[in-house]
Short mmCIF file of N, CA and C in Angstrom, two decimals:
data_model
loop_
_atom_site.label_atom_id
_atom_site.label_comp_id
_atom_site.label_asym_id
_atom_site.label_seq_id
_atom_site.Cartn_x
_atom_site.Cartn_y
_atom_site.Cartn_z
N MET A 406 22.02 -5.34 3.36
CA MET A 406 20.98 -4.84 2.65
C MET A 406 21.33 -3.59 2.49
N GLY A 407 21.29 -2.95 1.42
CA GLY A 407 21.33 -1.59 1.04
C GLY A 407 21.65 -1.13 -0.11
N GLY A 408 21.53 0.27 -0.36
CA GLY A 408 21.50 0.72 -1.76
C GLY A 408 20.09 0.66 -2.64
N VAL A 409 20.16 0.70 -3.92
CA VAL A 409 19.23 0.50 -4.71
C VAL A 409 18.95 -0.50 -5.15
N GLY A 410 17.48 -1.08 -5.12
CA GLY A 410 17.24 -2.36 -5.20
C GLY A 410 16.02 -2.35 -6.38
N ARG A 411 15.87 -3.34 -7.17
CA ARG A 411 14.75 -3.54 -8.02
C ARG A 411 14.12 -4.96 -7.84
N CYS A 412 12.78 -4.78 -8.23
CA CYS A 412 11.96 -6.05 -7.91
C CYS A 412 12.45 -7.20 -8.65
N SER A 413 12.84 -8.36 -8.12
CA SER A 413 13.17 -9.47 -8.85
C SER A 413 12.25 -10.06 -9.76
N ARG A 414 10.79 -9.92 -9.03
CA ARG A 414 9.83 -10.71 -9.65
C ARG A 414 9.00 -9.41 -11.01
N GLY A 415 9.31 -8.47 -10.82
CA GLY A 415 8.75 -7.52 -11.99
C GLY A 415 7.40 -7.31 -11.58
N MET A 416 6.71 -7.13 -10.37
CA MET A 416 5.37 -7.39 -10.01
C MET A 416 4.94 -5.49 -10.36
N LEU A 417 5.98 -4.62 -10.53
CA LEU A 417 5.32 -3.09 -10.39
C LEU A 417 5.71 -2.68 -11.67
N PRO A 418 4.84 -1.76 -12.10
CA PRO A 418 5.01 -1.20 -13.60
C PRO A 418 6.12 -0.12 -13.43
N ASP A 419 6.46 0.60 -14.88
CA ASP A 419 7.45 1.50 -14.90
C ASP A 419 6.65 2.70 -14.84
N SER A 420 5.19 2.88 -15.01
CA SER A 420 4.69 3.99 -14.84
C SER A 420 4.55 4.47 -13.40
N PRO A 421 4.27 5.83 -13.41
CA PRO A 421 4.32 6.61 -12.18
C PRO A 421 3.58 6.11 -11.40
N PRO A 422 3.58 5.93 -10.06
CA PRO A 422 2.46 5.69 -8.86
C PRO A 422 1.17 6.32 -9.13
N ALA A 423 0.15 5.81 -8.71
CA ALA A 423 -1.19 6.51 -8.93
C ALA A 423 -1.23 7.16 -7.38
N TYR A 424 -0.52 6.96 -6.33
CA TYR A 424 -0.71 7.75 -5.28
C TYR A 424 0.64 7.54 -4.53
N THR A 425 0.94 8.72 -3.94
CA THR A 425 2.38 8.64 -3.04
C THR A 425 2.18 9.13 -1.68
N PHE A 426 2.49 8.39 -0.64
CA PHE A 426 2.13 8.76 0.67
C PHE A 426 3.38 9.09 1.53
N ARG A 427 3.54 10.21 1.84
CA ARG A 427 4.69 10.45 2.90
C ARG A 427 4.38 10.20 4.09
N ALA A 428 5.60 9.26 4.55
CA ALA A 428 5.41 8.51 5.90
C ALA A 428 6.87 9.02 7.02
N GLU A 429 6.68 9.51 8.03
CA GLU A 429 7.94 9.44 8.94
C GLU A 429 7.97 8.25 9.60
N VAL A 430 9.43 7.88 9.87
CA VAL A 430 9.79 6.71 10.57
C VAL A 430 10.38 7.41 11.63
N TYR A 431 10.23 6.90 12.71
CA TYR A 431 10.49 7.23 14.11
C TYR A 431 11.68 6.17 14.65
N TYR A 432 12.46 6.80 15.74
CA TYR A 432 13.39 5.82 16.32
C TYR A 432 12.44 4.68 17.06
N ASP A 433 11.34 4.65 17.67
CA ASP A 433 11.00 3.50 18.14
C ASP A 433 10.34 2.40 17.15
N GLN A 434 10.50 2.80 16.05
CA GLN A 434 10.17 1.55 15.00
C GLN A 434 11.18 0.79 14.62
N PHE A 435 12.36 0.87 15.02
CA PHE A 435 13.79 0.12 14.74
C PHE A 435 13.93 -1.00 15.99
N ASP A 436 14.72 -2.02 15.34
CA ASP A 436 15.09 -2.97 15.96
C ASP A 436 16.38 -2.78 16.84
N PRO A 437 16.85 -3.60 17.53
CA PRO A 437 18.05 -3.42 18.31
C PRO A 437 19.29 -3.12 17.61
N GLN A 438 19.36 -3.79 16.34
CA GLN A 438 20.36 -3.47 15.27
C GLN A 438 20.10 -2.02 14.42
N MET A 439 19.16 -1.19 15.06
CA MET A 439 18.98 0.37 14.46
C MET A 439 18.44 -0.16 13.09
N ILE A 440 17.70 -0.98 12.61
CA ILE A 440 17.29 -1.11 11.38
C ILE A 440 15.52 -1.04 11.68
N LEU A 441 14.78 -0.54 10.32
CA LEU A 441 13.60 -0.50 10.70
C LEU A 441 13.02 -1.80 10.64
N HIS A 442 12.27 -2.22 11.72
CA HIS A 442 11.79 -3.64 12.15
C HIS A 442 10.78 -4.03 10.80
N HIS A 443 11.24 -5.18 10.49
CA HIS A 443 10.18 -5.64 9.09
C HIS A 443 8.67 -5.53 9.34
N PRO A 444 8.18 -5.75 10.31
CA PRO A 444 6.49 -5.60 10.47
C PRO A 444 6.17 -4.09 10.04
N GLN A 445 7.32 -3.18 10.34
CA GLN A 445 6.99 -1.85 10.28
C GLN A 445 6.66 -1.31 8.88
N TYR A 446 7.33 -2.09 7.74
CA TYR A 446 7.15 -1.79 6.32
C TYR A 446 5.74 -1.98 6.14
N LEU A 447 5.07 -2.97 6.37
CA LEU A 447 3.91 -3.40 6.09
C LEU A 447 2.71 -2.12 6.95
N ILE A 448 3.02 -2.02 7.96
CA ILE A 448 2.53 -0.94 8.72
C ILE A 448 2.19 0.21 7.85
N LEU A 449 3.43 0.64 7.43
CA LEU A 449 3.67 1.78 6.46
C LEU A 449 2.70 1.98 5.33
N VAL A 450 2.75 0.49 4.74
CA VAL A 450 1.93 0.44 3.53
C VAL A 450 0.38 0.35 3.88
N GLU A 451 0.14 -0.05 4.97
CA GLU A 451 -1.50 0.01 5.40
C GLU A 451 -1.84 1.43 5.54
N ARG A 452 -1.08 2.24 6.36
CA ARG A 452 -1.35 3.68 6.51
C ARG A 452 -1.41 4.22 4.92
N ALA A 453 -0.47 3.96 4.22
CA ALA A 453 -0.49 4.68 2.66
C ALA A 453 -2.05 4.32 2.06
N LEU A 454 -2.56 2.71 2.20
CA LEU A 454 -3.59 2.51 1.56
C LEU A 454 -4.82 3.21 2.34
N GLN A 455 -4.85 3.52 3.44
CA GLN A 455 -5.95 4.10 3.95
C GLN A 455 -6.18 5.20 3.57
N ALA A 456 -4.92 6.10 3.76
CA ALA A 456 -5.19 7.48 2.86
C ALA A 456 -5.41 7.49 1.46
N TRP A 457 -4.89 6.59 0.62
CA TRP A 457 -5.28 6.45 -0.72
C TRP A 457 -6.69 6.44 -0.72
N MET A 458 -7.41 5.19 0.02
CA MET A 458 -8.77 5.14 0.05
C MET A 458 -9.50 6.45 0.32
N GLU A 459 -9.36 7.03 1.59
CA GLU A 459 -9.86 8.22 1.65
C GLU A 459 -9.93 9.24 0.77
N HIS A 460 -8.57 9.42 0.14
CA HIS A 460 -8.58 10.13 -0.93
C HIS A 460 -9.46 10.08 -2.12
N VAL A 461 -9.41 8.93 -2.75
CA VAL A 461 -10.27 8.45 -3.78
C VAL A 461 -11.79 8.70 -3.41
N LEU A 462 -12.10 8.00 -2.10
CA LEU A 462 -13.47 8.20 -1.84
C LEU A 462 -13.77 9.62 -1.34
N ALA A 463 -12.98 10.36 -1.26
CA ALA A 463 -13.44 11.64 -0.47
C ALA A 463 -14.04 11.61 0.76
N ALA A 464 -13.36 10.45 1.93
CA ALA A 464 -13.99 9.93 2.84
C ALA A 464 -12.97 10.54 4.23
N PRO A 465 -13.91 10.78 5.11
CA PRO A 465 -13.01 11.13 6.38
C PRO A 465 -12.36 9.81 6.99
N ARG A 466 -11.57 10.29 7.94
CA ARG A 466 -10.81 9.15 8.62
C ARG A 466 -11.43 7.74 8.76
N PHE A 467 -10.98 6.91 7.54
CA PHE A 467 -11.52 5.59 7.59
C PHE A 467 -13.20 5.30 8.31
N ASP A 468 -13.95 5.90 7.53
CA ASP A 468 -15.35 5.91 7.98
C ASP A 468 -15.83 4.85 7.36
N TRP A 469 -15.53 3.58 7.57
CA TRP A 469 -16.31 2.46 6.82
C TRP A 469 -17.62 2.18 7.08
N GLN A 470 -18.04 2.85 8.03
CA GLN A 470 -19.55 2.75 8.39
C GLN A 470 -20.63 3.49 7.03
N ASN A 471 -19.84 4.72 6.81
CA ASN A 471 -20.53 5.21 5.71
C ASN A 471 -20.08 5.13 4.43
N PHE A 472 -18.65 4.80 4.45
CA PHE A 472 -18.00 4.36 3.10
C PHE A 472 -17.82 2.68 3.02
N PRO A 473 -18.33 1.49 2.66
CA PRO A 473 -18.02 0.23 3.08
C PRO A 473 -17.31 -0.18 2.01
N ASP A 474 -16.89 0.40 1.19
CA ASP A 474 -15.72 -0.05 0.24
C ASP A 474 -14.33 -0.16 1.07
N MET A 475 -14.37 0.56 2.30
CA MET A 475 -13.03 0.49 3.18
C MET A 475 -13.26 -0.43 3.92
N TYR A 476 -14.42 -1.31 4.06
CA TYR A 476 -14.32 -2.77 4.96
C TYR A 476 -13.73 -3.79 3.92
N LEU A 477 -12.47 -4.06 4.16
CA LEU A 477 -11.89 -5.19 3.41
C LEU A 477 -10.92 -5.99 4.46
N VAL A 478 -10.66 -6.93 3.81
CA VAL A 478 -9.50 -7.96 4.27
C VAL A 478 -8.39 -8.15 3.36
N ALA A 479 -6.82 -8.40 4.13
CA ALA A 479 -6.07 -8.80 3.18
C ALA A 479 -6.02 -10.21 2.79
N ARG A 480 -5.77 -10.55 1.75
CA ARG A 480 -6.13 -11.91 1.27
C ARG A 480 -4.68 -12.49 0.95
N LYS A 481 -3.68 -11.84 0.43
CA LYS A 481 -2.30 -12.16 0.24
C LYS A 481 -1.27 -10.76 0.19
N ILE A 482 -0.19 -11.02 0.82
CA ILE A 482 0.81 -10.00 0.99
C ILE A 482 1.83 -10.48 0.50
N GLU A 483 2.43 -9.89 -0.67
CA GLU A 483 3.92 -10.14 -0.95
C GLU A 483 4.96 -9.17 -0.72
N ILE A 484 6.24 -9.34 -0.31
CA ILE A 484 6.94 -8.20 -0.19
C ILE A 484 8.48 -8.80 -0.43
N ASP A 485 9.13 -7.83 -0.96
CA ASP A 485 10.80 -8.13 -1.01
C ASP A 485 11.23 -6.90 -0.46
N PHE A 486 12.33 -7.19 0.74
CA PHE A 486 13.03 -6.45 1.37
C PHE A 486 14.39 -6.07 0.62
N LEU A 487 14.55 -4.81 0.25
CA LEU A 487 15.61 -4.41 -0.93
C LEU A 487 16.61 -3.74 -0.08
N GLY A 488 16.32 -3.14 0.94
CA GLY A 488 17.41 -2.26 1.46
C GLY A 488 17.07 -1.85 2.69
N SER A 489 17.97 -1.52 3.70
CA SER A 489 17.34 -1.04 5.07
C SER A 489 17.12 0.40 5.32
N VAL A 490 16.30 0.90 6.11
CA VAL A 490 15.89 2.17 6.51
C VAL A 490 16.79 1.89 8.07
N THR A 491 17.76 2.90 8.18
CA THR A 491 18.67 2.65 9.30
C THR A 491 18.80 3.98 10.22
N LYS A 492 18.15 5.13 9.75
CA LYS A 492 17.64 6.25 10.82
C LYS A 492 16.28 6.90 10.69
N PRO A 493 15.98 7.33 11.49
CA PRO A 493 14.55 8.11 11.39
C PRO A 493 14.55 9.13 10.31
N SER A 494 13.68 9.30 9.31
CA SER A 494 13.68 9.90 8.28
C SER A 494 12.16 9.60 7.66
N THR A 495 11.93 10.61 6.61
CA THR A 495 10.93 10.29 5.73
C THR A 495 11.09 9.43 4.71
N VAL A 496 10.09 8.40 4.29
CA VAL A 496 10.18 7.80 3.22
C VAL A 496 8.75 7.93 2.56
N LEU A 497 8.64 7.21 1.21
CA LEU A 497 7.95 7.50 0.49
C LEU A 497 7.07 6.05 -0.01
N VAL A 498 5.73 5.82 -0.05
CA VAL A 498 4.96 4.92 0.02
C VAL A 498 4.44 4.98 -1.50
N GLN A 499 4.94 4.36 -2.60
CA GLN A 499 4.40 4.68 -3.81
C GLN A 499 3.39 3.39 -3.99
N LEU A 500 1.99 3.75 -4.59
CA LEU A 500 1.14 2.67 -4.92
C LEU A 500 0.64 2.70 -6.34
N TRP A 501 0.26 1.29 -6.58
CA TRP A 501 -0.57 1.25 -8.09
C TRP A 501 -1.61 0.30 -7.96
N CYS A 502 -2.33 0.50 -8.65
CA CYS A 502 -3.88 -0.22 -8.92
C CYS A 502 -3.47 -1.31 -10.04
N LEU A 503 -3.23 -2.37 -9.46
CA LEU A 503 -2.57 -3.53 -10.31
C LEU A 503 -3.82 -4.16 -11.28
N GLN A 504 -4.96 -4.45 -10.42
CA GLN A 504 -5.94 -5.11 -10.69
C GLN A 504 -7.30 -4.81 -9.73
N LEU A 505 -8.67 -4.82 -10.60
CA LEU A 505 -9.71 -4.55 -9.96
C LEU A 505 -10.73 -5.41 -10.58
N ARG A 506 -11.23 -6.30 -9.56
CA ARG A 506 -12.12 -7.40 -10.11
C ARG A 506 -13.40 -7.09 -9.02
N ALA A 507 -14.46 -8.02 -9.15
CA ALA A 507 -15.62 -7.60 -8.50
C ALA A 507 -15.44 -7.41 -7.14
N ALA A 508 -14.77 -8.06 -6.28
CA ALA A 508 -14.52 -8.08 -4.87
C ALA A 508 -13.02 -7.92 -4.44
N LYS A 509 -12.28 -8.03 -5.41
CA LYS A 509 -10.82 -8.20 -5.20
C LYS A 509 -10.04 -6.89 -5.79
N TRP A 510 -9.05 -6.50 -5.01
CA TRP A 510 -8.14 -5.07 -5.49
C TRP A 510 -6.75 -5.89 -5.25
N SER A 511 -6.13 -5.64 -6.35
CA SER A 511 -4.49 -5.96 -6.27
C SER A 511 -3.51 -4.18 -6.09
N VAL A 512 -2.93 -4.39 -5.29
CA VAL A 512 -2.31 -3.15 -5.13
C VAL A 512 -0.79 -3.31 -5.27
N GLY A 513 0.11 -2.70 -6.02
CA GLY A 513 1.42 -2.95 -6.14
C GLY A 513 1.95 -1.67 -5.06
N PHE A 514 3.00 -1.98 -4.13
CA PHE A 514 3.74 -0.92 -3.41
C PHE A 514 5.18 -0.88 -3.75
N ARG A 515 5.72 0.17 -3.38
CA ARG A 515 7.13 0.51 -3.27
C ARG A 515 7.54 1.25 -2.33
N LEU A 516 8.39 1.13 -0.96
CA LEU A 516 8.64 1.86 -0.34
C LEU A 516 10.45 2.45 -0.69
N VAL A 517 10.30 3.89 -0.60
CA VAL A 517 11.82 4.51 -1.12
C VAL A 517 12.01 5.54 -0.20
N SER A 518 13.26 6.06 -0.31
CA SER A 518 13.81 7.14 0.24
C SER A 518 13.13 8.39 -0.24
N GLU A 519 13.25 9.32 0.65
CA GLU A 519 12.32 10.78 0.27
C GLU A 519 12.91 11.22 -1.12
N ASP A 520 14.23 10.90 -1.49
CA ASP A 520 14.68 11.38 -2.83
C ASP A 520 14.36 10.57 -3.78
N GLY A 521 13.69 9.33 -3.80
CA GLY A 521 13.48 8.32 -4.79
C GLY A 521 14.86 7.64 -5.10
N GLN A 522 15.80 7.71 -4.47
CA GLN A 522 17.08 7.02 -5.23
C GLN A 522 17.23 5.64 -4.37
N THR A 523 16.49 5.49 -3.43
CA THR A 523 16.83 4.21 -2.61
C THR A 523 15.64 3.31 -2.44
N THR A 524 15.43 2.31 -3.05
CA THR A 524 14.30 1.44 -2.76
C THR A 524 14.58 0.55 -1.62
N TYR A 525 13.51 0.62 -0.69
CA TYR A 525 13.62 -0.32 0.69
C TYR A 525 12.81 -1.37 0.59
N ALA A 526 11.79 -1.48 -0.14
CA ALA A 526 11.07 -2.58 -0.33
C ALA A 526 9.94 -2.30 -1.59
N GLU A 527 9.43 -3.59 -2.02
CA GLU A 527 8.72 -3.46 -3.02
C GLU A 527 7.70 -4.70 -2.88
N GLY A 528 6.37 -4.79 -3.12
CA GLY A 528 5.56 -5.83 -3.25
C GLY A 528 4.29 -5.54 -3.65
N ARG A 529 3.29 -6.41 -3.31
CA ARG A 529 1.75 -6.59 -3.85
C ARG A 529 0.99 -6.72 -2.69
N ARG A 530 -0.15 -6.46 -2.65
CA ARG A 530 -1.13 -6.49 -1.41
C ARG A 530 -2.53 -7.03 -2.30
N LEU A 531 -3.08 -8.03 -2.18
CA LEU A 531 -4.46 -8.29 -2.71
C LEU A 531 -5.72 -8.36 -1.45
N SER A 532 -6.42 -7.49 -1.77
CA SER A 532 -7.46 -7.26 -0.77
C SER A 532 -8.91 -7.96 -1.20
N CYS A 533 -9.48 -8.13 -0.54
CA CYS A 533 -10.90 -8.65 -0.59
C CYS A 533 -12.00 -7.72 0.12
N LYS A 534 -12.89 -7.06 -0.68
CA LYS A 534 -13.87 -6.37 0.09
C LYS A 534 -14.93 -7.42 0.56
N VAL A 535 -15.28 -7.36 1.94
CA VAL A 535 -16.35 -8.03 2.41
C VAL A 535 -17.44 -7.39 3.08
N ALA A 536 -18.39 -8.16 3.54
CA ALA A 536 -19.54 -7.54 4.15
C ALA A 536 -19.19 -7.61 5.68
N PRO A 537 -19.50 -6.17 6.00
CA PRO A 537 -19.28 -6.33 7.88
C PRO A 537 -19.88 -7.31 8.76
N GLU A 538 -21.54 -7.65 8.26
CA GLU A 538 -22.15 -8.76 8.90
C GLU A 538 -21.52 -10.09 8.72
N THR A 539 -21.30 -10.29 7.78
CA THR A 539 -20.71 -11.78 7.56
C THR A 539 -19.44 -12.24 7.09
N HIS A 540 -18.99 -11.11 6.87
CA HIS A 540 -17.22 -11.23 6.25
C HIS A 540 -17.30 -12.14 5.03
N GLN A 541 -18.30 -12.00 4.37
CA GLN A 541 -18.39 -12.69 3.20
C GLN A 541 -18.12 -11.62 1.96
N PRO A 542 -17.50 -12.20 0.86
CA PRO A 542 -17.21 -11.12 -0.13
C PRO A 542 -18.45 -10.32 -0.79
N ARG A 543 -18.14 -9.01 -1.06
CA ARG A 543 -19.34 -8.05 -1.35
C ARG A 543 -18.64 -7.49 -2.62
N LEU A 544 -19.54 -7.02 -3.54
CA LEU A 544 -19.08 -6.20 -4.64
C LEU A 544 -18.59 -4.70 -4.31
N TRP A 545 -17.68 -4.33 -4.87
CA TRP A 545 -17.45 -2.79 -4.89
C TRP A 545 -18.63 -1.88 -5.12
N SER A 546 -18.74 -0.86 -4.81
CA SER A 546 -19.78 0.30 -5.24
C SER A 546 -19.42 0.76 -6.45
N ASP A 547 -20.44 1.27 -7.23
CA ASP A 547 -19.93 1.78 -8.40
C ASP A 547 -19.21 3.12 -8.33
N LEU A 548 -19.27 3.83 -7.27
CA LEU A 548 -18.14 5.10 -7.19
C LEU A 548 -16.87 4.41 -7.04
N PHE A 549 -16.29 3.38 -6.27
CA PHE A 549 -15.17 2.76 -6.10
C PHE A 549 -14.46 2.33 -7.38
N LEU A 550 -15.56 1.40 -8.06
CA LEU A 550 -15.17 0.90 -9.25
C LEU A 550 -14.77 2.05 -10.65
N GLU A 551 -15.78 3.06 -10.31
CA GLU A 551 -15.18 4.29 -11.34
C GLU A 551 -14.17 4.99 -11.25
N ARG A 552 -13.99 5.31 -9.77
CA ARG A 552 -12.82 6.30 -9.51
C ARG A 552 -11.29 5.00 -9.24
N MET A 553 -11.34 4.11 -9.01
CA MET A 553 -10.05 3.33 -8.60
C MET A 553 -10.11 2.58 -10.18
N GLY A 554 -10.96 2.33 -10.96
CA GLY A 554 -10.68 1.66 -12.08
C GLY A 554 -10.18 2.35 -13.29
N ALA A 555 -10.38 3.88 -12.81
CA ALA A 555 -9.62 4.70 -13.73
C ALA A 555 -8.01 4.67 -13.83
N LEU A 556 -7.59 4.18 -12.38
CA LEU A 556 -6.30 4.23 -11.95
C LEU A 556 -5.60 3.00 -12.08
N VAL A 557 -6.16 1.80 -12.85
CA VAL A 557 -5.65 0.50 -13.12
C VAL A 557 -4.33 0.82 -14.13
N THR A 558 -3.48 0.21 -13.53
CA THR A 558 -2.00 0.41 -14.50
C THR A 558 -2.37 -0.59 -15.63
N ARG A 559 -2.38 -0.09 -16.74
CA ARG A 559 -2.42 -0.67 -18.03
C ARG A 559 -1.25 -1.32 -18.72
#
Protein backbone atom coordinates (compact mmCIF):
# COMPACT_ATOMS: atom_id res chain seq x y z
CA MET A 1 0.00 0.00 0.00
CA GLY A 2 1.62 3.23 -1.02
CA GLY A 3 1.49 6.12 -3.37
CA VAL A 4 -1.43 8.29 -4.25
CA GLY A 5 -4.91 6.90 -3.77
CA ARG A 6 -8.43 8.01 -4.64
CA CYS A 7 -11.57 6.99 -2.84
CA SER A 8 -13.23 4.24 -4.82
CA ARG A 9 -16.70 5.07 -3.54
CA GLY A 10 -16.44 8.76 -4.42
CA MET A 11 -17.76 9.85 -1.03
CA LEU A 12 -15.72 13.06 -0.88
CA PRO A 13 -16.29 16.17 -2.94
CA ASP A 14 -13.70 17.80 -5.19
CA SER A 15 -14.19 21.12 -3.39
CA PRO A 16 -11.57 22.32 -0.90
CA PRO A 17 -12.00 20.98 2.63
CA ALA A 18 -13.98 23.05 5.12
CA TYR A 19 -11.29 22.47 7.75
CA THR A 20 -7.72 21.16 7.74
CA PHE A 21 -6.00 19.90 10.88
CA ARG A 22 -2.24 19.39 11.11
CA ALA A 23 -1.38 16.28 13.10
CA GLU A 24 1.95 14.90 14.18
CA VAL A 25 2.53 11.18 13.84
CA TYR A 26 4.99 9.81 16.39
CA TYR A 27 7.15 6.69 16.54
CA ASP A 28 5.02 5.09 19.28
CA GLN A 29 1.98 5.03 16.97
CA PHE A 30 3.57 2.51 14.60
CA ASP A 31 3.08 -1.24 14.54
CA PRO A 32 6.02 -3.72 14.44
CA GLN A 33 6.21 -3.34 10.63
CA MET A 34 6.84 0.42 11.07
CA ILE A 35 3.47 1.31 9.54
CA LEU A 36 1.03 3.62 11.29
CA HIS A 37 -1.25 1.22 13.16
CA HIS A 38 -4.75 1.33 11.61
CA PRO A 39 -6.68 2.55 14.71
CA GLN A 40 -4.36 5.57 14.82
CA TYR A 41 -5.89 6.92 11.60
CA LEU A 42 -9.27 7.21 13.33
CA ILE A 43 -7.69 8.76 16.42
CA LEU A 44 -6.25 11.49 14.18
CA VAL A 45 -9.71 12.02 12.64
CA GLU A 46 -11.27 12.30 16.13
CA ARG A 47 -8.69 14.91 17.13
CA ALA A 48 -9.39 16.86 13.95
CA LEU A 49 -13.15 16.75 14.58
CA GLN A 50 -12.67 18.02 18.12
CA ALA A 51 -10.51 20.90 16.90
CA TRP A 52 -13.03 21.73 14.15
CA MET A 53 -15.94 21.82 16.59
CA GLU A 54 -13.94 23.98 19.00
CA HIS A 55 -13.17 26.33 16.11
CA VAL A 56 -16.73 26.52 14.76
CA LEU A 57 -18.31 26.99 18.20
CA ALA A 58 -15.47 29.17 19.58
CA ALA A 59 -15.36 26.71 22.46
CA PRO A 60 -12.44 25.96 24.77
CA ARG A 61 -10.97 22.48 24.96
CA PHE A 62 -13.93 20.15 24.42
CA ASP A 63 -16.15 21.96 26.92
CA TRP A 64 -19.31 19.94 26.25
CA GLN A 65 -20.90 21.06 29.53
CA ASN A 66 -21.11 24.63 28.20
CA PHE A 67 -21.29 23.67 24.51
CA PRO A 68 -23.67 20.68 24.41
CA ASP A 69 -23.34 20.33 20.63
CA MET A 70 -20.02 18.65 21.41
CA TYR A 71 -21.80 15.81 23.20
CA LEU A 72 -22.23 13.32 20.38
CA VAL A 73 -21.63 9.71 19.52
CA ALA A 74 -20.32 7.99 16.42
CA ARG A 75 -23.08 6.11 14.64
CA LYS A 76 -21.11 4.87 11.65
CA ILE A 77 -17.53 5.15 10.43
CA GLU A 78 -16.32 4.11 6.98
CA ILE A 79 -12.65 4.24 6.04
CA ASP A 80 -10.61 3.19 3.04
CA PHE A 81 -6.91 2.72 3.78
CA LEU A 82 -5.16 3.87 0.61
CA GLY A 83 -1.53 4.36 1.58
CA SER A 84 0.81 3.75 4.49
CA VAL A 85 2.39 6.29 6.80
CA THR A 86 5.83 4.75 7.31
CA LYS A 87 7.74 7.34 9.32
CA PRO A 88 7.11 9.97 11.97
CA SER A 89 5.83 13.02 10.14
CA THR A 90 3.15 15.67 9.85
CA VAL A 91 -0.09 14.64 8.15
CA LEU A 92 -3.09 16.75 7.26
CA VAL A 93 -6.61 15.68 8.18
CA GLN A 94 -9.05 17.35 5.78
CA LEU A 95 -12.73 17.55 6.75
CA TRP A 96 -15.94 18.28 4.84
CA CYS A 97 -19.46 18.72 6.18
CA LEU A 98 -21.37 16.37 3.89
CA GLN A 99 -24.80 16.52 5.51
CA LEU A 100 -26.44 18.10 8.53
CA ARG A 101 -29.81 16.91 9.81
CA ALA A 102 -31.83 17.53 12.98
CA ALA A 103 -29.53 15.41 15.19
CA LYS A 104 -27.14 13.81 12.67
CA TRP A 105 -23.96 15.11 11.11
CA SER A 106 -22.07 13.44 8.29
CA VAL A 107 -18.42 14.40 7.87
CA GLY A 108 -16.08 13.31 5.11
CA PHE A 109 -12.39 13.03 5.93
CA ARG A 110 -9.13 12.51 4.13
CA LEU A 111 -5.66 11.99 5.62
CA VAL A 112 -2.91 13.22 3.33
CA SER A 113 0.80 13.91 3.44
CA GLU A 114 1.88 17.40 4.45
CA ASP A 115 2.46 18.32 0.80
CA GLY A 116 -0.94 16.91 -0.18
CA GLN A 117 0.55 14.54 -2.75
CA THR A 118 -0.17 11.25 -0.98
CA THR A 119 -3.56 10.16 0.28
CA TYR A 120 -3.34 7.72 3.18
CA ALA A 121 -7.02 7.23 3.98
CA GLU A 122 -10.47 8.57 3.14
CA GLY A 123 -13.81 8.02 4.73
CA ARG A 124 -16.94 9.26 6.35
CA ARG A 125 -18.12 9.58 9.95
CA LEU A 126 -21.78 9.84 10.87
CA SER A 127 -22.35 11.38 14.31
CA CYS A 128 -25.50 11.76 16.35
CA LYS A 129 -25.96 14.49 18.93
CA VAL A 130 -27.37 13.03 22.13
CA ALA A 131 -28.56 14.32 25.48
CA PRO A 132 -25.96 13.74 28.23
CA GLU A 133 -28.62 12.55 30.67
CA THR A 134 -30.43 10.04 28.46
CA HIS A 135 -28.16 9.43 25.47
CA GLN A 136 -31.22 9.93 23.28
CA PRO A 137 -30.96 12.06 20.13
CA ARG A 138 -31.17 15.79 20.71
CA LEU A 139 -31.49 18.63 18.19
CA TRP A 140 -28.46 20.75 17.33
CA SER A 141 -28.41 24.29 18.68
CA ASP A 142 -29.32 27.16 16.38
CA LEU A 143 -25.69 28.34 16.62
CA PHE A 144 -24.34 24.99 15.42
CA LEU A 145 -26.91 24.72 12.63
CA GLU A 146 -26.10 28.23 11.44
CA ARG A 147 -22.32 27.89 11.52
CA MET A 148 -21.91 24.29 10.39
CA GLY A 149 -24.84 24.50 7.99
CA ALA A 150 -22.99 27.20 6.09
CA LEU A 151 -20.18 24.68 5.51
CA VAL A 152 -22.26 21.85 4.03
CA THR A 153 -20.70 20.81 0.74
CA ARG A 154 -23.20 21.40 -2.02
